[in-house]
Amino acid sequence: ALVAWWRDSAGAEKRQELRFTTGGAVTVLAVGRTGTIIAGTDRGEIGLWDLGDAAVQSGHARVGESPITALSYVIGHRTLIVGAANGQVTAWFMAPVGADDTQQLVQLAAFEPHRGAVRSITASTRDRTFATASADGEVRVHHQTSGRTLVTLPGATPARHVVMTPRSDGLIVAREGGVIDQYALSNA
């Protein structure tokens, strides 16, 4: 079970179990800066909970059949990037849907997929670019607004984690076997 533990606006400690109604097992978590918890499951679902006086599930979507393996918000903390075991990379956000404008998670974009499971996602702190790293060793830099994959960087060994530098001018990739790669990025 997934248990959220937080303080409400009055400072009172809160604790609540969070569940997917479909029963999927949680495979990855992310916490938003606006008091949200995002979870991905082994059934290819994402869920979004708002933490206030109680944890309220405000969004749910089926991304696909493959387990969710990585989650990250891009700058602004309104768009969520989702990586899956089948290499799929998608962007999602909350939007009004239907005649009653009910807020739902809606897919914004699908990016060029990896050949292996997405293991890590890192977002720029300056613009709407983000990078994904996969089990096949590739690292890709994407632009969220345009939905484009800007560059693919090959790797000889599987990537475990990717971090974008604070100025968004570089990537650091941790690979299996303790190898660390560094790449320079430029908007030129």
PDB file of C-alpha atoms in Angstrom:
ATOM      1  CA  ALA A   1       0.000   0.000   0.000  1.00  0.00           C
ATOM      2  CA  LEU A   2       1.066   3.572  -0.661  1.00  0.00           C
ATOM      3  CA  VAL A   3       0.793   5.801   2.417  1.00  0.00           C
ATOM      4  CA  ALA A   4       1.051   9.592   2.202  1.00  0.00           C
ATOM      5  CA  TRP A   5       2.243  11.491   5.258  1.00  0.00           C
ATOM      6  CA  TRP A   6       2.101  15.313   5.219  1.00  0.00           C
ATOM      7  CA  ARG A   7       1.079  18.457   7.099  1.00  0.00           C
ATOM      8  CA  ASP A   8      -2.059  20.359   6.129  1.00  0.00           C
ATOM      9  CA  SER A   9      -2.329  24.160   5.883  1.00  0.00           C
ATOM     10  CA  ALA A  10      -2.889  24.435   9.659  1.00  0.00           C
ATOM     11  CA  GLY A  11       0.227  22.360  10.369  1.00  0.00           C
ATOM     12  CA  ALA A  12      -1.665  19.242  11.492  1.00  0.00           C
ATOM     13  CA  GLU A  13       0.006  15.963  10.638  1.00  0.00           C
ATOM     14  CA  LYS A  14      -1.973  13.855   8.169  1.00  0.00           C
ATOM     15  CA  ARG A  15      -1.575  10.244   7.086  1.00  0.00           C
ATOM     16  CA  GLN A  16      -3.677   8.429   4.518  1.00  0.00           C
ATOM     17  CA  GLU A  17      -3.456   5.303   2.391  1.00  0.00           C
ATOM     18  CA  LEU A  18      -3.624   5.983  -1.352  1.00  0.00           C
ATOM     19  CA  ARG A  19      -5.041   3.308  -3.649  1.00  0.00           C
ATOM     20  CA  PHE A  20      -5.555   2.759  -7.333  1.00  0.00           C
ATOM     21  CA  THR A  21      -9.103   1.525  -7.844  1.00  0.00           C
ATOM     22  CA  THR A  22      -7.786  -0.937 -10.453  1.00  0.00           C
ATOM     23  CA  GLY A  23      -5.425  -2.541  -7.947  1.00  0.00           C
ATOM     24  CA  GLY A  24      -2.182  -1.872  -9.803  1.00  0.00           C
ATOM     25  CA  ALA A  25       1.062  -2.074  -7.819  1.00  0.00           C
ATOM     26  CA  VAL A  26       2.997   1.198  -7.556  1.00  0.00           C
ATOM     27  CA  THR A  27       6.286   1.078  -9.487  1.00  0.00           C
ATOM     28  CA  VAL A  28       7.434   4.716  -9.284  1.00  0.00           C
ATOM     29  CA  LEU A  29       6.600   7.913  -7.345  1.00  0.00           C
ATOM     30  CA  ALA A  30       7.154  11.629  -7.799  1.00  0.00           C
ATOM     31  CA  VAL A  31       6.254  14.550  -5.546  1.00  0.00           C
ATOM     32  CA  GLY A  32       5.227  17.903  -6.986  1.00  0.00           C
ATOM     33  CA  ARG A  33       6.089  21.270  -5.492  1.00  0.00           C
ATOM     34  CA  THR A  34       2.403  22.186  -5.341  1.00  0.00           C
ATOM     35  CA  GLY A  35       1.403  19.519  -2.816  1.00  0.00           C
ATOM     36  CA  THR A  36       0.810  16.607  -5.171  1.00  0.00           C
ATOM     37  CA  ILE A  37       1.854  12.968  -5.313  1.00  0.00           C
ATOM     38  CA  ILE A  38       2.084  11.180  -8.647  1.00  0.00           C
ATOM     39  CA  ALA A  39       2.331   7.407  -8.890  1.00  0.00           C
ATOM     40  CA  GLY A  40       2.822   5.012 -11.785  1.00  0.00           C
ATOM     41  CA  THR A  41       1.821   1.347 -11.743  1.00  0.00           C
ATOM     42  CA  ASP A  42       2.774  -2.017 -13.177  1.00  0.00           C
ATOM     43  CA  ARG A  43      -0.454  -1.816 -15.212  1.00  0.00           C
ATOM     44  CA  GLY A  44       0.570   1.287 -17.164  1.00  0.00           C
ATOM     45  CA  GLU A  45      -1.473   3.777 -15.149  1.00  0.00           C
ATOM     46  CA  ILE A  46      -0.684   7.107 -13.553  1.00  0.00           C
ATOM     47  CA  GLY A  47      -2.523   8.649 -10.626  1.00  0.00           C
ATOM     48  CA  LEU A  48      -2.387  12.153  -9.190  1.00  0.00           C
ATOM     49  CA  TRP A  49      -3.368  13.052  -5.620  1.00  0.00           C
ATOM     50  CA  ASP A  50      -3.698  16.560  -4.175  1.00  0.00           C
ATOM     51  CA  LEU A  51      -2.666  16.844  -0.522  1.00  0.00           C
ATOM     52  CA  GLY A  52      -4.651  19.281   1.603  1.00  0.00           C
ATOM     53  CA  ASP A  53      -6.890  18.463   4.539  1.00  0.00           C
ATOM     54  CA  ALA A  54      -7.191  15.012   2.917  1.00  0.00           C
ATOM     55  CA  ALA A  55      -5.470  13.265   0.018  1.00  0.00           C
ATOM     56  CA  VAL A  56      -7.861  13.485  -2.929  1.00  0.00           C
ATOM     57  CA  GLN A  57      -7.242  11.642  -6.178  1.00  0.00           C
ATOM     58  CA  SER A  58      -7.625  14.390  -8.762  1.00  0.00           C
ATOM     59  CA  GLY A  59      -6.404  12.513 -11.822  1.00  0.00           C
ATOM     60  CA  HIS A  60      -6.056   9.046 -13.287  1.00  0.00           C
ATOM     61  CA  ALA A  61      -5.061   7.885 -16.759  1.00  0.00           C
ATOM     62  CA  ARG A  62      -4.080   4.743 -18.576  1.00  0.00           C
ATOM     63  CA  VAL A  63      -0.810   5.458 -20.386  1.00  0.00           C
ATOM     64  CA  GLY A  64      -0.537   2.016 -22.000  1.00  0.00           C
ATOM     65  CA  GLU A  65      -0.020  -1.654 -21.206  1.00  0.00           C
ATOM     66  CA  SER A  66       3.611  -1.370 -20.118  1.00  0.00           C
ATOM     67  CA  PRO A  67       4.625  -0.650 -16.485  1.00  0.00           C
ATOM     68  CA  ILE A  68       5.476   2.969 -15.642  1.00  0.00           C
ATOM     69  CA  THR A  69       9.181   3.249 -14.791  1.00  0.00           C
ATOM     70  CA  ALA A  70       9.939   7.005 -14.486  1.00  0.00           C
ATOM     71  CA  LEU A  71       8.066  10.250 -13.705  1.00  0.00           C
ATOM     72  CA  SER A  72       9.065  13.920 -13.618  1.00  0.00           C
ATOM     73  CA  TYR A  73       7.457  17.334 -13.835  1.00  0.00           C
ATOM     74  CA  VAL A  74       8.857  19.909 -16.266  1.00  0.00           C
ATOM     75  CA  ILE A  75       9.316  23.567 -15.317  1.00  0.00           C
ATOM     76  CA  GLY A  76       6.078  25.103 -14.056  1.00  0.00           C
ATOM     77  CA  HIS A  77       5.001  21.803 -12.440  1.00  0.00           C
ATOM     78  CA  ARG A  78       1.867  21.470 -14.584  1.00  0.00           C
ATOM     79  CA  THR A  79       3.109  18.983 -17.185  1.00  0.00           C
ATOM     80  CA  LEU A  80       4.133  15.480 -16.155  1.00  0.00           C
ATOM     81  CA  ILE A  81       6.588  13.419 -18.215  1.00  0.00           C
ATOM     82  CA  VAL A  82       5.991   9.652 -18.046  1.00  0.00           C
ATOM     83  CA  GLY A  83       8.454   6.909 -19.040  1.00  0.00           C
ATOM     84  CA  ALA A  84       7.524   3.250 -19.443  1.00  0.00           C
ATOM     85  CA  ALA A  85       9.195  -0.168 -19.542  1.00  0.00           C
ATOM     86  CA  ASN A  86       8.535  -0.428 -23.295  1.00  0.00           C
ATOM     87  CA  GLY A  87      10.526   2.797 -23.923  1.00  0.00           C
ATOM     88  CA  GLN A  88       7.462   5.018 -24.372  1.00  0.00           C
ATOM     89  CA  VAL A  89       7.817   8.683 -23.308  1.00  0.00           C
ATOM     90  CA  THR A  90       4.684  10.847 -23.019  1.00  0.00           C
ATOM     91  CA  ALA A  91       3.646  14.210 -21.566  1.00  0.00           C
ATOM     92  CA  TRP A  92       0.412  14.655 -19.551  1.00  0.00           C
ATOM     93  CA  PHE A  93      -1.400  17.549 -17.859  1.00  0.00           C
ATOM     94  CA  MET A  94      -4.698  18.291 -16.088  1.00  0.00           C
ATOM     95  CA  ALA A  95      -7.278  19.887 -18.406  1.00  0.00           C
ATOM     96  CA  PRO A  96     -11.043  20.475 -18.486  1.00  0.00           C
ATOM     97  CA  VAL A  97     -12.797  17.728 -20.477  1.00  0.00           C
ATOM     98  CA  GLY A  98     -16.411  17.252 -21.537  1.00  0.00           C
ATOM     99  CA  ALA A  99     -19.515  19.397 -21.291  1.00  0.00           C
ATOM    100  CA  ASP A 100     -19.037  19.894 -17.538  1.00  0.00           C
ATOM    101  CA  ASP A 101     -15.299  20.755 -17.872  1.00  0.00           C
ATOM    102  CA  THR A 102     -14.270  18.032 -15.421  1.00  0.00           C
ATOM    103  CA  GLN A 103     -10.501  18.155 -14.804  1.00  0.00           C
ATOM    104  CA  GLN A 104      -8.785  15.029 -16.146  1.00  0.00           C
ATOM    105  CA  LEU A 105      -5.276  13.915 -17.026  1.00  0.00           C
ATOM    106  CA  VAL A 106      -4.882  14.401 -20.783  1.00  0.00           C
ATOM    107  CA  GLN A 107      -1.993  13.313 -23.013  1.00  0.00           C
ATOM    108  CA  LEU A 108      -0.217  16.324 -24.468  1.00  0.00           C
ATOM    109  CA  ALA A 109       2.495  14.624 -26.544  1.00  0.00           C
ATOM    110  CA  ALA A 110       4.205  11.334 -27.359  1.00  0.00           C
ATOM    111  CA  PHE A 111       7.953  11.482 -27.966  1.00  0.00           C
ATOM    112  CA  GLU A 112      10.286   9.246 -29.947  1.00  0.00           C
ATOM    113  CA  PRO A 113      10.410   6.020 -27.894  1.00  0.00           C
ATOM    114  CA  HIS A 114      13.537   4.361 -26.556  1.00  0.00           C
ATOM    115  CA  ARG A 115      14.420   0.756 -27.464  1.00  0.00           C
ATOM    116  CA  GLY A 116      14.727  -0.145 -23.753  1.00  0.00           C
ATOM    117  CA  ALA A 117      12.919   0.728 -20.533  1.00  0.00           C
ATOM    118  CA  VAL A 118      13.028   4.405 -19.502  1.00  0.00           C
ATOM    119  CA  ARG A 119      14.983   4.474 -16.252  1.00  0.00           C
ATOM    120  CA  SER A 120      15.320   8.181 -15.503  1.00  0.00           C
ATOM    121  CA  ILE A 121      13.882  11.565 -16.474  1.00  0.00           C
ATOM    122  CA  THR A 122      15.417  14.949 -15.679  1.00  0.00           C
ATOM    123  CA  ALA A 123      13.909  18.335 -16.480  1.00  0.00           C
ATOM    124  CA  SER A 124      15.514  21.695 -17.142  1.00  0.00           C
ATOM    125  CA  THR A 125      15.068  24.366 -14.486  1.00  0.00           C
ATOM    126  CA  ARG A 126      15.232  27.074 -17.189  1.00  0.00           C
ATOM    127  CA  ASP A 127      13.070  25.970 -20.116  1.00  0.00           C
ATOM    128  CA  ARG A 128      10.788  23.182 -21.340  1.00  0.00           C
ATOM    129  CA  THR A 129      13.487  20.679 -22.275  1.00  0.00           C
ATOM    130  CA  PHE A 130      13.985  17.387 -20.504  1.00  0.00           C
ATOM    131  CA  ALA A 131      16.148  14.298 -20.926  1.00  0.00           C
ATOM    132  CA  THR A 132      15.362  10.603 -20.673  1.00  0.00           C
ATOM    133  CA  ALA A 133      17.782   7.726 -20.093  1.00  0.00           C
ATOM    134  CA  SER A 134      17.080   4.105 -20.879  1.00  0.00           C
ATOM    135  CA  ALA A 135      18.209   0.557 -20.258  1.00  0.00           C
ATOM    136  CA  ASP A 136      19.530   0.368 -23.842  1.00  0.00           C
ATOM    137  CA  GLY A 137      22.078   3.083 -22.985  1.00  0.00           C
ATOM    138  CA  GLU A 138      20.545   5.920 -25.012  1.00  0.00           C
ATOM    139  CA  VAL A 139      19.957   9.367 -23.575  1.00  0.00           C
ATOM    140  CA  ARG A 140      17.532  11.631 -25.408  1.00  0.00           C
ATOM    141  CA  VAL A 141      16.852  15.340 -25.056  1.00  0.00           C
ATOM    142  CA  HIS A 142      13.274  16.384 -25.794  1.00  0.00           C
ATOM    143  CA  HIS A 143      11.349  19.662 -26.040  1.00  0.00           C
ATOM    144  CA  GLN A 144       8.031  19.415 -24.209  1.00  0.00           C
ATOM    145  CA  THR A 145       6.121  22.229 -25.950  1.00  0.00           C
ATOM    146  CA  SER A 146       6.956  21.182 -29.516  1.00  0.00           C
ATOM    147  CA  GLY A 147       6.766  17.442 -28.801  1.00  0.00           C
ATOM    148  CA  ARG A 148      10.112  16.945 -30.550  1.00  0.00           C
ATOM    149  CA  THR A 149      13.097  14.784 -29.681  1.00  0.00           C
ATOM    150  CA  LEU A 150      16.069  17.120 -30.183  1.00  0.00           C
ATOM    151  CA  VAL A 151      19.027  14.748 -29.901  1.00  0.00           C
ATOM    152  CA  THR A 152      19.813  11.092 -29.197  1.00  0.00           C
ATOM    153  CA  LEU A 153      23.089  10.279 -27.436  1.00  0.00           C
ATOM    154  CA  PRO A 154      24.174   6.624 -27.747  1.00  0.00           C
ATOM    155  CA  GLY A 155      25.680   4.768 -24.833  1.00  0.00           C
ATOM    156  CA  ALA A 156      27.760   1.606 -24.611  1.00  0.00           C
ATOM    157  CA  THR A 157      26.253   0.499 -21.296  1.00  0.00           C
ATOM    158  CA  PRO A 158      22.729   0.810 -19.822  1.00  0.00           C
ATOM    159  CA  ALA A 159      21.938   4.186 -18.252  1.00  0.00           C
ATOM    160  CA  ARG A 160      20.772   4.187 -14.639  1.00  0.00           C
ATOM    161  CA  HIS A 161      20.217   7.891 -14.003  1.00  0.00           C
ATOM    162  CA  VAL A 162      20.452  11.217 -15.849  1.00  0.00           C
ATOM    163  CA  VAL A 163      20.745  14.726 -14.371  1.00  0.00           C
ATOM    164  CA  MET A 164      20.559  18.031 -16.248  1.00  0.00           C
ATOM    165  CA  THR A 165      22.930  20.704 -14.965  1.00  0.00           C
ATOM    166  CA  PRO A 166      21.407  23.794 -13.271  1.00  0.00           C
ATOM    167  CA  ARG A 167      22.109  26.010 -16.314  1.00  0.00           C
ATOM    168  CA  SER A 168      20.694  23.336 -18.667  1.00  0.00           C
ATOM    169  CA  ASP A 169      24.004  23.318 -20.510  1.00  0.00           C
ATOM    170  CA  GLY A 170      24.965  19.738 -19.743  1.00  0.00           C
ATOM    171  CA  LEU A 171      23.923  16.220 -18.801  1.00  0.00           C
ATOM    172  CA  ILE A 172      25.536  13.796 -16.374  1.00  0.00           C
ATOM    173  CA  VAL A 173      24.672  10.135 -16.916  1.00  0.00           C
ATOM    174  CA  ALA A 174      25.327   7.361 -14.393  1.00  0.00           C
ATOM    175  CA  ARG A 175      25.654   4.002 -16.118  1.00  0.00           C
ATOM    176  CA  GLU A 176      25.865   0.405 -14.974  1.00  0.00           C
ATOM    177  CA  GLY A 177      29.356  -0.584 -13.902  1.00  0.00           C
ATOM    178  CA  GLY A 178      30.015   2.784 -12.261  1.00  0.00           C
ATOM    179  CA  VAL A 179      30.652   4.683 -15.499  1.00  0.00           C
ATOM    180  CA  ILE A 180      29.824   8.406 -15.447  1.00  0.00           C
ATOM    181  CA  ASP A 181      29.372  10.248 -18.757  1.00  0.00           C
ATOM    182  CA  GLN A 182      29.179  14.017 -19.167  1.00  0.00           C
ATOM    183  CA  TYR A 183      27.681  15.771 -22.189  1.00  0.00           C
ATOM    184  CA  ALA A 184      27.631  19.483 -23.073  1.00  0.00           C
ATOM    185  CA  LEU A 185      24.353  20.984 -24.346  1.00  0.00           C
ATOM    186  CA  SER A 186      23.925  24.163 -26.378  1.00  0.00           C
ATOM    187  CA  ASN A 187      20.907  25.994 -27.794  1.00  0.00           C
ATOM    188  CA  ALA A 188      23.006  27.223 -30.727  1.00  0.00           C
TER     189      ALA A 188
END
